[in-house]
mmCIF file of C-alpha atoms in Angstrom:
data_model
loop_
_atom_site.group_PDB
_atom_site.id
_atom_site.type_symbol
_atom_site.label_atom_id
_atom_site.label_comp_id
_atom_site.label_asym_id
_atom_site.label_seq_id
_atom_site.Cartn_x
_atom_site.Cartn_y
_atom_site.Cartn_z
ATOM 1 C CA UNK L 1 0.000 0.000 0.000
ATOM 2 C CA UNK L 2 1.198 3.752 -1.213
ATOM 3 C CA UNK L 3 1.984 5.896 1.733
ATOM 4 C CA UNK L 4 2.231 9.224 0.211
ATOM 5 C CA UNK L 5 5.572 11.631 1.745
ATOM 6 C CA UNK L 6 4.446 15.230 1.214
ATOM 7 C CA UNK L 7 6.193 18.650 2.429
ATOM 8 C CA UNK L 8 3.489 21.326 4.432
ATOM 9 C CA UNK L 9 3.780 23.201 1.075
ATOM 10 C CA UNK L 10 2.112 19.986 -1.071
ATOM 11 C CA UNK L 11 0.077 19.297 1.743
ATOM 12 C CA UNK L 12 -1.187 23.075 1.470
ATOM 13 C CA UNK L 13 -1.185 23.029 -2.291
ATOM 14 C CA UNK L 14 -4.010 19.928 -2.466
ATOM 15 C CA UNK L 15 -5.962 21.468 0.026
ATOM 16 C CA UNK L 16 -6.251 24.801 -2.052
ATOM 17 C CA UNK L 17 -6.485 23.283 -5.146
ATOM 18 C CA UNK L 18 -9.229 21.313 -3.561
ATOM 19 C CA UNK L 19 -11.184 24.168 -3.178
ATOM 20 C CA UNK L 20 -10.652 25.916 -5.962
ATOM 21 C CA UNK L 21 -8.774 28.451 -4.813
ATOM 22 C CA UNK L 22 -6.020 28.793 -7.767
ATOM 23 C CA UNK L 23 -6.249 31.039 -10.840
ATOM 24 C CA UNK L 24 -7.827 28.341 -12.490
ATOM 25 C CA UNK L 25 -11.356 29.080 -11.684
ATOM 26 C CA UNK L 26 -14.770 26.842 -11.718
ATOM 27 C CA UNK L 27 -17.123 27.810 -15.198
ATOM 28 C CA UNK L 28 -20.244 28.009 -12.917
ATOM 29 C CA UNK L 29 -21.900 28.421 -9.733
ATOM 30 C CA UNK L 30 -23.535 24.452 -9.644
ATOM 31 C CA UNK L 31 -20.000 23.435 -10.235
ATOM 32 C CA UNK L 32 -18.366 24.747 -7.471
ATOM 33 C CA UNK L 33 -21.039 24.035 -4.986
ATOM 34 C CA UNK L 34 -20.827 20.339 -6.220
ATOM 35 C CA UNK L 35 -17.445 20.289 -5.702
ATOM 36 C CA UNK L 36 -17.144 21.900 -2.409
ATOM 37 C CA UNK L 37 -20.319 19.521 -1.198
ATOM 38 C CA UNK L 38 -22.076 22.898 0.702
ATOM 39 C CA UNK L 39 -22.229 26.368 1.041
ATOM 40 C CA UNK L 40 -22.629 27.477 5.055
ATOM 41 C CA UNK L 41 -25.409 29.549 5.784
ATOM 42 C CA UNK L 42 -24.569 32.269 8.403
ATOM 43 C CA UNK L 43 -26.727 35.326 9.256
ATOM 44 C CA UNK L 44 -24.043 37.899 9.398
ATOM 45 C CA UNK L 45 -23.796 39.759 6.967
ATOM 46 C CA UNK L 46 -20.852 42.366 8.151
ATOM 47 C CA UNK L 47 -19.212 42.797 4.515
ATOM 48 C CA UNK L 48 -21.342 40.482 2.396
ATOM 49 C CA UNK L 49 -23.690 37.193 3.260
ATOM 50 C CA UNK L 50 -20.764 34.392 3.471
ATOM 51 C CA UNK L 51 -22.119 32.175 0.992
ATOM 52 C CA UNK L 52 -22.120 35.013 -1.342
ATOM 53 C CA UNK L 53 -18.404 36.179 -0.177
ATOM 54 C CA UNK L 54 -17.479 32.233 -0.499
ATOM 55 C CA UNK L 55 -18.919 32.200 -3.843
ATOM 56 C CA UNK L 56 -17.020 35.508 -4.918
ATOM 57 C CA UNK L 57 -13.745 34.087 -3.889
ATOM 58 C CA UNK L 58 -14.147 31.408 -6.583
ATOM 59 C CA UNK L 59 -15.872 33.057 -9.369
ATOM 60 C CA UNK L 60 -15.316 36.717 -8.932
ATOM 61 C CA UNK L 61 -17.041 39.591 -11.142
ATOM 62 C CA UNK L 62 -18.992 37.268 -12.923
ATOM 63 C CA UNK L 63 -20.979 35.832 -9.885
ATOM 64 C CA UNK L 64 -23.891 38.093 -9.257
ATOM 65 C CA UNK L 65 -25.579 38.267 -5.853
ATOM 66 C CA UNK L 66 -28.862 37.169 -7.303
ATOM 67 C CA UNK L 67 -27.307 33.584 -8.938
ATOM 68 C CA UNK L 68 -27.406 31.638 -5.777
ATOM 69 C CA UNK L 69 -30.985 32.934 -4.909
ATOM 70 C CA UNK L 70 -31.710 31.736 -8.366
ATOM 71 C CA UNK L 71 -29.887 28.263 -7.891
ATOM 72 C CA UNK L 72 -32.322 27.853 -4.519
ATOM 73 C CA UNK L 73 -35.417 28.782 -6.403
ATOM 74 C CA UNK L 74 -34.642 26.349 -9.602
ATOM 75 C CA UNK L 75 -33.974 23.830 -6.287
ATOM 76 C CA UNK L 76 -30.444 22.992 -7.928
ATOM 77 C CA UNK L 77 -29.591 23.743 -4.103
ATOM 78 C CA UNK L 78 -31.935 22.267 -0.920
ATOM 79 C CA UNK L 79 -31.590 23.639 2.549
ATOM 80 C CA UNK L 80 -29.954 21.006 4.885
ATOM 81 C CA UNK L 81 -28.388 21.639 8.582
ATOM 82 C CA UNK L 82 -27.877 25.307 7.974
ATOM 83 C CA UNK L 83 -25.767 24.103 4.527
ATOM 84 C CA UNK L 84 -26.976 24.727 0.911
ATOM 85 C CA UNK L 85 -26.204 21.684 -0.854
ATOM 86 C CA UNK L 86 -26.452 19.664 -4.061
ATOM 87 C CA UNK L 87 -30.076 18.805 -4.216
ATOM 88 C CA UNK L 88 -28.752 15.335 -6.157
ATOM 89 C CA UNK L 89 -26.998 14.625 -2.985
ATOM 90 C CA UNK L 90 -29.780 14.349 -0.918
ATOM 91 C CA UNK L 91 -29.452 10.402 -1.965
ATOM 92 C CA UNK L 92 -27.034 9.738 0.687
ATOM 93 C CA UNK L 93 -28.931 11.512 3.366
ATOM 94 C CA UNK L 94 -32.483 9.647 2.779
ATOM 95 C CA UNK L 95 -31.710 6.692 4.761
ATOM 96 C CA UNK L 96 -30.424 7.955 7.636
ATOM 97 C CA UNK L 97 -33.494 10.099 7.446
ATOM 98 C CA UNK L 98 -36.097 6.711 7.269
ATOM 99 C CA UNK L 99 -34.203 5.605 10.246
ATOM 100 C CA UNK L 100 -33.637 8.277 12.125
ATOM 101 C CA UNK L 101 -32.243 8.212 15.482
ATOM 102 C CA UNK L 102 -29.301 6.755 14.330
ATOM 103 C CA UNK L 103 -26.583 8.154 16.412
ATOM 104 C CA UNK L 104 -26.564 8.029 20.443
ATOM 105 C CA UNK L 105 -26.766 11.990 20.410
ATOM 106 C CA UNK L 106 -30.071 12.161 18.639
ATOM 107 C CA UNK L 107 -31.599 9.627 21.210
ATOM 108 C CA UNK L 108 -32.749 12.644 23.712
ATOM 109 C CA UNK L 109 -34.300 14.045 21.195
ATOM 110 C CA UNK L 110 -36.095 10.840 19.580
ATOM 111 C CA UNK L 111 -37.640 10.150 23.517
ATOM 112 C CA UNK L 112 -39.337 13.625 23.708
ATOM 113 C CA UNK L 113 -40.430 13.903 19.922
ATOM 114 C CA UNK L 114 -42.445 10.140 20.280
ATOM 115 C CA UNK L 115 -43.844 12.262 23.376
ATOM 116 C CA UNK L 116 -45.077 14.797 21.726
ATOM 117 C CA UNK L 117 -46.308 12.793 18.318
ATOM 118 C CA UNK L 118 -49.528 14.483 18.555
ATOM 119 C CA UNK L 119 -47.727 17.885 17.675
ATOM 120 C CA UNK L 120 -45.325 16.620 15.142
ATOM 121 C CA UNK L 121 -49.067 15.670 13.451
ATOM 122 C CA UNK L 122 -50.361 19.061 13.721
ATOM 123 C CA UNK L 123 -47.518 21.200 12.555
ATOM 124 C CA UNK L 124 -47.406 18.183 9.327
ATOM 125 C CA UNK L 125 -51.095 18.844 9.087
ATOM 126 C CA UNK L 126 -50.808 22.713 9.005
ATOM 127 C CA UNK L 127 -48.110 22.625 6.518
ATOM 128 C CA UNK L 128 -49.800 20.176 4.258
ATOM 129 C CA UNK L 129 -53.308 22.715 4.217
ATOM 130 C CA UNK L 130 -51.140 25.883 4.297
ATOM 131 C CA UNK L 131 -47.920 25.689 3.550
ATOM 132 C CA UNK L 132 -44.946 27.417 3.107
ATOM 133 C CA UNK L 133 -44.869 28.633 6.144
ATOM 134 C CA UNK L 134 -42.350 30.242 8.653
ATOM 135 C CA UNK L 135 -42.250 28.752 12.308
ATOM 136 C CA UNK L 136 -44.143 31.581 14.187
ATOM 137 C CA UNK L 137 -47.369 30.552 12.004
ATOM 138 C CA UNK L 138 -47.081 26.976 13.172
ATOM 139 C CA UNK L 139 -49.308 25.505 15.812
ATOM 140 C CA UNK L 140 -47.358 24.662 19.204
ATOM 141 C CA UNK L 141 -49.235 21.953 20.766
ATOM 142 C CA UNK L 142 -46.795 20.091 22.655
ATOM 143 C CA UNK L 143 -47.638 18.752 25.626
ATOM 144 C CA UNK L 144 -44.011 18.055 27.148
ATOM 145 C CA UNK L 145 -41.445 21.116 26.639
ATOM 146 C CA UNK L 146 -38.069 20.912 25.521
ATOM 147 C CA UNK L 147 -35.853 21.864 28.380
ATOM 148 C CA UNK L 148 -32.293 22.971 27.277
ATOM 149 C CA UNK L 149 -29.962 25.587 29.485
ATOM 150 C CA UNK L 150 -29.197 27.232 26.262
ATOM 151 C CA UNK L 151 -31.312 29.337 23.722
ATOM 152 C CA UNK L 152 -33.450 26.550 22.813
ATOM 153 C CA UNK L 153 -34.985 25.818 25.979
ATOM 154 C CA UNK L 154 -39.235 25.878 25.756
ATOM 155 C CA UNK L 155 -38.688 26.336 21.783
ATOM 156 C CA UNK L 156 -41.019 23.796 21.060
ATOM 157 C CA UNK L 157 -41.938 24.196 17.503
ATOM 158 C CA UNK L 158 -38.333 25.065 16.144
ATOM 159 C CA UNK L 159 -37.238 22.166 17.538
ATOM 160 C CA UNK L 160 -40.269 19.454 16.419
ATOM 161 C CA UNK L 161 -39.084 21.089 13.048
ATOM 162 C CA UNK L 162 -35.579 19.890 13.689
ATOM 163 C CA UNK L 163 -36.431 16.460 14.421
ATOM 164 C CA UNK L 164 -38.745 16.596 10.949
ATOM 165 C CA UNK L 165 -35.914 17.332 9.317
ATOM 166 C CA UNK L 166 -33.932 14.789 10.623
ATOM 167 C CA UNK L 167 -36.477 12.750 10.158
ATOM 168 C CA UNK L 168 -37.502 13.732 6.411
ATOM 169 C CA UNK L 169 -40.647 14.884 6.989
ATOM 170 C CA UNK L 170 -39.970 18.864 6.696
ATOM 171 C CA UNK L 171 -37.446 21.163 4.649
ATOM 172 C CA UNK L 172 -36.703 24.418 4.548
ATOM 173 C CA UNK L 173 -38.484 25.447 1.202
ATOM 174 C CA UNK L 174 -37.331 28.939 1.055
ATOM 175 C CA UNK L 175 -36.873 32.315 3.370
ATOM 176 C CA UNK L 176 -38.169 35.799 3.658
ATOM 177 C CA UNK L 177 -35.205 37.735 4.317
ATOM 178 C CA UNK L 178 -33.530 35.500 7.190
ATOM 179 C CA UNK L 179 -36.358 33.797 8.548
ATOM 180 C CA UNK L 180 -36.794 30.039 7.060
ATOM 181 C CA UNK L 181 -40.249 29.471 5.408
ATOM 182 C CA UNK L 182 -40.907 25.062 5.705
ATOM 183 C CA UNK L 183 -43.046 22.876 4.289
ATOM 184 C CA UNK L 184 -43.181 19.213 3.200
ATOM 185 C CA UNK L 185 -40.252 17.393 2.058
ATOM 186 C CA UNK L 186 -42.202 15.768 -0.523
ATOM 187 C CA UNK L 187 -42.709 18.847 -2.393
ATOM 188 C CA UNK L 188 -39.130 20.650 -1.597
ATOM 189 C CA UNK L 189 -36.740 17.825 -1.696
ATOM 190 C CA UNK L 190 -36.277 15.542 -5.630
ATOM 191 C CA UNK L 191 -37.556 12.264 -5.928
ATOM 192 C CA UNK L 192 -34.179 10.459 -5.404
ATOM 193 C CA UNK L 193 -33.732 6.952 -4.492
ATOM 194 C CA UNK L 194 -32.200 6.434 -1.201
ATOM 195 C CA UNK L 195 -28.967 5.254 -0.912
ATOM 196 C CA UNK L 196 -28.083 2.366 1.320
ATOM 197 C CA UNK L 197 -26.800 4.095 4.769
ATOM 198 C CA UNK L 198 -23.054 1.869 5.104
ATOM 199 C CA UNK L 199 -22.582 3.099 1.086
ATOM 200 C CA UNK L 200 -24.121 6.528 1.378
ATOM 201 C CA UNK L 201 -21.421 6.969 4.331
ATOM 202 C CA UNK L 202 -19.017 6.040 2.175
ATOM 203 C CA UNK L 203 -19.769 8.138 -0.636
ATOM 204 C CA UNK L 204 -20.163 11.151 2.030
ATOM 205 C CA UNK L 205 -16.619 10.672 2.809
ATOM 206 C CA UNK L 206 -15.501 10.583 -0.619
ATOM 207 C CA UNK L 207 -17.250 13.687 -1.586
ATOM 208 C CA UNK L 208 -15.621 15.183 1.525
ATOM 209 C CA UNK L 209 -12.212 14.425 0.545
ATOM 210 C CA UNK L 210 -12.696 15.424 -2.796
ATOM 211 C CA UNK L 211 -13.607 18.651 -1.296
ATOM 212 C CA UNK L 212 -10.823 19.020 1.146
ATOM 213 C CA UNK L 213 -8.037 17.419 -0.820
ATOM 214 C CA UNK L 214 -6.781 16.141 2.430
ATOM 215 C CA UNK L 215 -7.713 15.469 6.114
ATOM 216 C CA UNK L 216 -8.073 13.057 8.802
ATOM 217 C CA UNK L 217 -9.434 9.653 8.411
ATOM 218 C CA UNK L 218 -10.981 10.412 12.188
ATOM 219 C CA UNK L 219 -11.635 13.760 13.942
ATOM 220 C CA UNK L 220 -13.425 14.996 16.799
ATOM 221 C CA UNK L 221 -17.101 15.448 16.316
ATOM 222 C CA UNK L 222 -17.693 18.833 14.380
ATOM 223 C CA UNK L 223 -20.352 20.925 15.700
ATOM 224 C CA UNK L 224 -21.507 21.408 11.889
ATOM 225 C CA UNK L 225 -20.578 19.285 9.129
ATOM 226 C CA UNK L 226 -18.113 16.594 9.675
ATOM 227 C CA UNK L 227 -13.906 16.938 9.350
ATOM 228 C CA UNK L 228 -13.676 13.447 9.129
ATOM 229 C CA UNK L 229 -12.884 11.400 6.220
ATOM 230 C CA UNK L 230 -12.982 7.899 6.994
ATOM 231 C CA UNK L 231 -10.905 5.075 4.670
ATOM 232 C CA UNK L 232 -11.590 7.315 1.527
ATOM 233 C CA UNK L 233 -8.563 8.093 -0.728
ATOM 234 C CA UNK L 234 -4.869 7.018 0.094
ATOM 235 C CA UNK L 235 -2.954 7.721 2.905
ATOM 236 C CA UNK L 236 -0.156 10.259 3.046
ATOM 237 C CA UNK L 237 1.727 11.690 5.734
ATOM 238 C CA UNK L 238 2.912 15.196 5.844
ATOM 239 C CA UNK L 239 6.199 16.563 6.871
ATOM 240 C CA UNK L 240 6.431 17.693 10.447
ATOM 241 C CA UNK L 241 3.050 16.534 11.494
ATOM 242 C CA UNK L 242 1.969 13.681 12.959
ATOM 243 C CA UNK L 243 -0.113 11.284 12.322
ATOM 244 C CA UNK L 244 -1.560 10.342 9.125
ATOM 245 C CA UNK L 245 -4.035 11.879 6.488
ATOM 246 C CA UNK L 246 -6.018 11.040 3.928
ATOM 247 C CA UNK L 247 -5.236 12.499 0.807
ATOM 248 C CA UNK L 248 -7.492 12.771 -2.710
ATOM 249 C CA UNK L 249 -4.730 11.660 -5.457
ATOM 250 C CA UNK L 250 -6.934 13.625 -8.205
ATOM 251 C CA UNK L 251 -4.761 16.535 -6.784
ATOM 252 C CA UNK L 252 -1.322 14.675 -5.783
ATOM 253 C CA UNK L 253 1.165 16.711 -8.380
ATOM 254 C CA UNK L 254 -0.855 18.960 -9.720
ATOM 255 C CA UNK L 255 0.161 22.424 -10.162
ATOM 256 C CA UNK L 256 -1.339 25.491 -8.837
ATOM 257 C CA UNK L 257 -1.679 28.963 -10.285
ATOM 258 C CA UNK L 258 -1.534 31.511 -7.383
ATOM 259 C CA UNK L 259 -3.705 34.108 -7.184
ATOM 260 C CA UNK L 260 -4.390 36.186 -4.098
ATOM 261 C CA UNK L 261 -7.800 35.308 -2.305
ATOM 262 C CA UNK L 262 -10.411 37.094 0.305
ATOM 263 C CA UNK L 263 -11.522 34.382 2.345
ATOM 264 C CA UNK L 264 -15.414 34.451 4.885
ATOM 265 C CA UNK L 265 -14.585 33.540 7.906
ATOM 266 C CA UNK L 266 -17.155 30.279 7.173
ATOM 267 C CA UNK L 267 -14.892 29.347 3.886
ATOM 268 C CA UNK L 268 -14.575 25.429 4.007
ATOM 269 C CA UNK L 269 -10.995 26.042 3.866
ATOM 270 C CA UNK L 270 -11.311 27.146 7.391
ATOM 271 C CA UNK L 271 -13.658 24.814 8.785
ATOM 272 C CA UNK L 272 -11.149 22.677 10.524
ATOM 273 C CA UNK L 273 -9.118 24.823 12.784
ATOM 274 C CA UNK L 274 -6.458 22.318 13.917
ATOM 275 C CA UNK L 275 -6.315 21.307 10.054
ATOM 276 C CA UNK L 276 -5.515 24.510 9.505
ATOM 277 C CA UNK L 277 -3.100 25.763 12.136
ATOM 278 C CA UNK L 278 -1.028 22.038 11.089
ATOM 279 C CA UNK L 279 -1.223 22.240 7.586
ATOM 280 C CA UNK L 280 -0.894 26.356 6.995
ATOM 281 C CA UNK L 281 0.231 27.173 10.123
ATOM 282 C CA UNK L 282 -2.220 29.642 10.596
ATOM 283 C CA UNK L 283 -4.225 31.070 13.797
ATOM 284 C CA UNK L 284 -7.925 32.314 13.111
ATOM 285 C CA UNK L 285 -10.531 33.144 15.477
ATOM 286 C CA UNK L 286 -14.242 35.081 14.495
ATOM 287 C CA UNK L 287 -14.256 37.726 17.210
ATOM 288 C CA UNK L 288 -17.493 39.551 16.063
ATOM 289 C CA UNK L 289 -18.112 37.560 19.661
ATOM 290 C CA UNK L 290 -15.439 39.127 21.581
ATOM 291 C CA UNK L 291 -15.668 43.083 23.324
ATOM 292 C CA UNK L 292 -14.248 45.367 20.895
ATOM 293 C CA UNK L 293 -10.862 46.099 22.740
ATOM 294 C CA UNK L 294 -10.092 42.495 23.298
ATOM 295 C CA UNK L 295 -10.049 42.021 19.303
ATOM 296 C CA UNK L 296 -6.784 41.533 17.655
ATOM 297 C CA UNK L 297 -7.910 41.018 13.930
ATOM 298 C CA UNK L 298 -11.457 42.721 14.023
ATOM 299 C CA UNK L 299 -15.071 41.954 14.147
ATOM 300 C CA UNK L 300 -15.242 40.345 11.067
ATOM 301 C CA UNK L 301 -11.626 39.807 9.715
ATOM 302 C CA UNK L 302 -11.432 38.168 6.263
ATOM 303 C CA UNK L 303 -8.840 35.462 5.832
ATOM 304 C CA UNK L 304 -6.015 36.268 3.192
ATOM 305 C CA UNK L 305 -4.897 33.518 0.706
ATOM 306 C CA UNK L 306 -1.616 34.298 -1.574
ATOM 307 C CA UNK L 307 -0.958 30.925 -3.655
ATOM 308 C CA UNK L 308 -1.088 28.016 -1.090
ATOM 309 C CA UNK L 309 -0.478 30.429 2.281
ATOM 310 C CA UNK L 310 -2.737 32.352 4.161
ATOM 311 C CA UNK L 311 -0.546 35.552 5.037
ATOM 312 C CA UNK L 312 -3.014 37.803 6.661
ATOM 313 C CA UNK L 313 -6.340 39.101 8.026
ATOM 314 C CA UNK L 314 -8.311 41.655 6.196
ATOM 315 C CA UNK L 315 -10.333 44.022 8.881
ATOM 316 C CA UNK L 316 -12.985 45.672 6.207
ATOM 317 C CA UNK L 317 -16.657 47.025 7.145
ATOM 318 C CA UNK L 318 -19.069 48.236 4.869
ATOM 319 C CA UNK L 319 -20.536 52.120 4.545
ATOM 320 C CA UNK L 320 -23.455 52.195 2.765
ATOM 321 C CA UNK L 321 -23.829 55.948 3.380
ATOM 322 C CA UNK L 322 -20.393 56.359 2.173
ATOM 323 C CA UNK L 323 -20.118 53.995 -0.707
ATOM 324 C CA UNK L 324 -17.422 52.820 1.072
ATOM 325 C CA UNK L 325 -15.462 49.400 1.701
ATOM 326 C CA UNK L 326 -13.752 50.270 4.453
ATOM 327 C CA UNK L 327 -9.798 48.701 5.091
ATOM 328 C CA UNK L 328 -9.767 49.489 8.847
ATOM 329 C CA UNK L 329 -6.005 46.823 8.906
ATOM 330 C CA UNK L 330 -4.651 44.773 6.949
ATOM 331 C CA UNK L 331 -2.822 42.340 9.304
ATOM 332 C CA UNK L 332 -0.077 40.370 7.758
ATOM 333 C CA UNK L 333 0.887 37.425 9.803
ATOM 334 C CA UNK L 334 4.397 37.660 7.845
ATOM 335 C CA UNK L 335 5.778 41.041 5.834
ATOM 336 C CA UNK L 336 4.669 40.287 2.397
ATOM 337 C CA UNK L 337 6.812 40.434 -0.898
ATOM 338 C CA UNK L 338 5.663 43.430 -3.297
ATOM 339 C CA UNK L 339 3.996 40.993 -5.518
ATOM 340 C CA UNK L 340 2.034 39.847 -2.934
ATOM 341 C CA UNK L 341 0.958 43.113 -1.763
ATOM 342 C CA UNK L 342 -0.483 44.361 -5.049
ATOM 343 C CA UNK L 343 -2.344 40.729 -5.650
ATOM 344 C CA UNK L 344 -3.937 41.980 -2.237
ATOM 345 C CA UNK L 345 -5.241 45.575 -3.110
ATOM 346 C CA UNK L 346 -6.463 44.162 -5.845
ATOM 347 C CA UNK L 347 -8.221 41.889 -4.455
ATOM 348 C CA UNK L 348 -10.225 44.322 -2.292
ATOM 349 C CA UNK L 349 -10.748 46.952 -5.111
ATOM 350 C CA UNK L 350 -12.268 43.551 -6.733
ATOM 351 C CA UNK L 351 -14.316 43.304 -3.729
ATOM 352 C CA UNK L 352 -15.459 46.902 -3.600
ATOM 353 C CA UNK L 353 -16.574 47.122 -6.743
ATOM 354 C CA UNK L 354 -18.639 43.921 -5.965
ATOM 355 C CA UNK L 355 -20.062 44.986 -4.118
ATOM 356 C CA UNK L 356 -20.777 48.385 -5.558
ATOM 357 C CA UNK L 357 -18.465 50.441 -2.904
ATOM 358 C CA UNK L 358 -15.263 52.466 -3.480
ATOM 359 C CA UNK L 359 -12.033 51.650 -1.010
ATOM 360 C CA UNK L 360 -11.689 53.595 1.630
ATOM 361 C CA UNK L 361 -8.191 53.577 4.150
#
């Protein structure tokens, strides 16, 4: 069996090539999305909604704000755990759904849903006379509350919509500015054959690490979408780390054309922090959470790619009333070569003029 030997630098260069992060850029919108798996849905929108700014960073000027509304509406994309995805791929999701609970985590939730049947029923019964609907319009007749210590505690109905989902029964078929609008599956979701759970799992891994490049066979559980990657690909091991990966040999060799990038905070490039602090060697935290003078890169700093590094944080806020992008830093992690300076600036006067602004420093 191959054991692949790569340097940080080939390790760095799959996982950016991976995601399409090179000069060589994807022809559309579908085919990025079906190569990256999903598109995170966040509600900030501080510069630019991230699946827009995600979306951007691949396709630049061409991509219009209005394509991936237009994607949801044709239902080329579905609605899935907070993640726009291929609506094809909803194949390896279906039987999992049939026999939902299927991990140990989900059994809490499986006890106090068959308690409350009777409203599952209702809010099916509402949305089947009157649907689309957002949550506020459904009926919340549950007779045993859900008790969290977080946010969710005594939100009944948003979370007998969660278990639908899980379950198959419910999708998100659209949303009025940020609030969801759900109705049935049946008439969101395509008619898709389910694929067998042990193979869809497979094939879920496989699409991960074709959208990765490389990663762990085994990670910690991911509060969103897994890091994971199983037995898919070939193994590799990468110079100065330890342990070993799983790599995608589609991109073993392959060059890369550099080009300077703008990354969301919620790129899939950054998904895996401890990926990337071992592979890139790079330290990234959101702080739009922290107090203002504990902040080191800004409220909503924008990763900076150069070729296969990330080099910086861009610290950029949006003035409508001033037509202005903003640059409040630009926070190099190392001093930058001229060349890659320039790529940089224009790289944000690309992203002003996206988004209709002129730069402002």
């Amino acid at each position: 069996m191959t054991v692949h030997e790569l340097t940080r630098a080939q390790a760095r260069r799959v996982a950016v090539r991976a995601q399409w992060l090179g000069a060589d850029r994807p022809p559309d919108l579908l085919a990025f999305v079906r190569r990256a798996t999903l598109l995170q849905l966040d509600p900030t929108s501080a510069i630019a909604p991230s699946a827009d700014l995600v979306l951007w960073s691949r396709l630049g000027s061409r991509y219009r704000h209005a394509d991936l509304d237009e994607a949801v509406a044709r239902r080329d994309l579905i609605e899935l755990d907070a993640m726009l995805r291929p609506a094809e791929d909803l194949a390896l999701y279906r039987a999992a759904m049939a026999a939902w609970p299927v991990a140990g985590y989900q059994t809490g939730a499986a006890r106090w849903a068959e308690a409350n049947e009777a409203c599952a029923q209702d809010i099916l019964d509402r949305l089947r006379a009157e649907g689309p609907l957002p949550s506020r319009a459904l009926p919340d007749t549950c007779v045993v509350p859900w008790r969290s210590t977080g946010w969710t505690n005594d939100r009944n109905v948003t979370q007998m919509l969660e278990v639908l989902v899980a379950r198959g029964q419910v999708a998100v078929a659209g949303r009025i500015g940020k609030e969801r609008l759900w109705d049935l599956a049946e008439r969101v979701y395509p008619d898709v054959p389910p694929v067998p759970m042990a193979e869809a799992a497979r094939r879920r891994d496989e699409r991960r690490l074709q959208a990765l490049g490389i990663a762990r066979a085994k990670a910690p559980r991911h509060p969103m979408e897994p890091t994971h990657v199983g037995e898919a690909g070939e193994e590799a091991v990468v110079e100065g780390v330890k342990g070993t990966w799983r790599v995608d040999p589609a991109h073993l060799g392959q060059p890369l054309a550099p080009r300077a990038a703008l990354l969301s905070p919620f790129d899939r490039l950054l998904h895996d922090r401890r990926r990337l602090e071992e592979l890139f060697g790079f330290e990234y935290v959101l702080e739009m959470y922290k107090p203002a003078a504990k902040r080191r890169w800004g409220y909503y700093a924008l990763p900076v790619l150069v070729g296969e590094d990330l080099v910086g944080k861009l610290d950029a806020s949006v003035d409508r009333d001033a037509g202005a992008l903003r640059v409040n830093a630009l926070h190099w992690d190392v001093e930058p070569s001229r060349a890659a300076r320039a790529a940089v600036d224009e790289e944000i006067e690309g992203l002003a003029a996206w988004l209709g602004l002129a730069v402002a420093r």
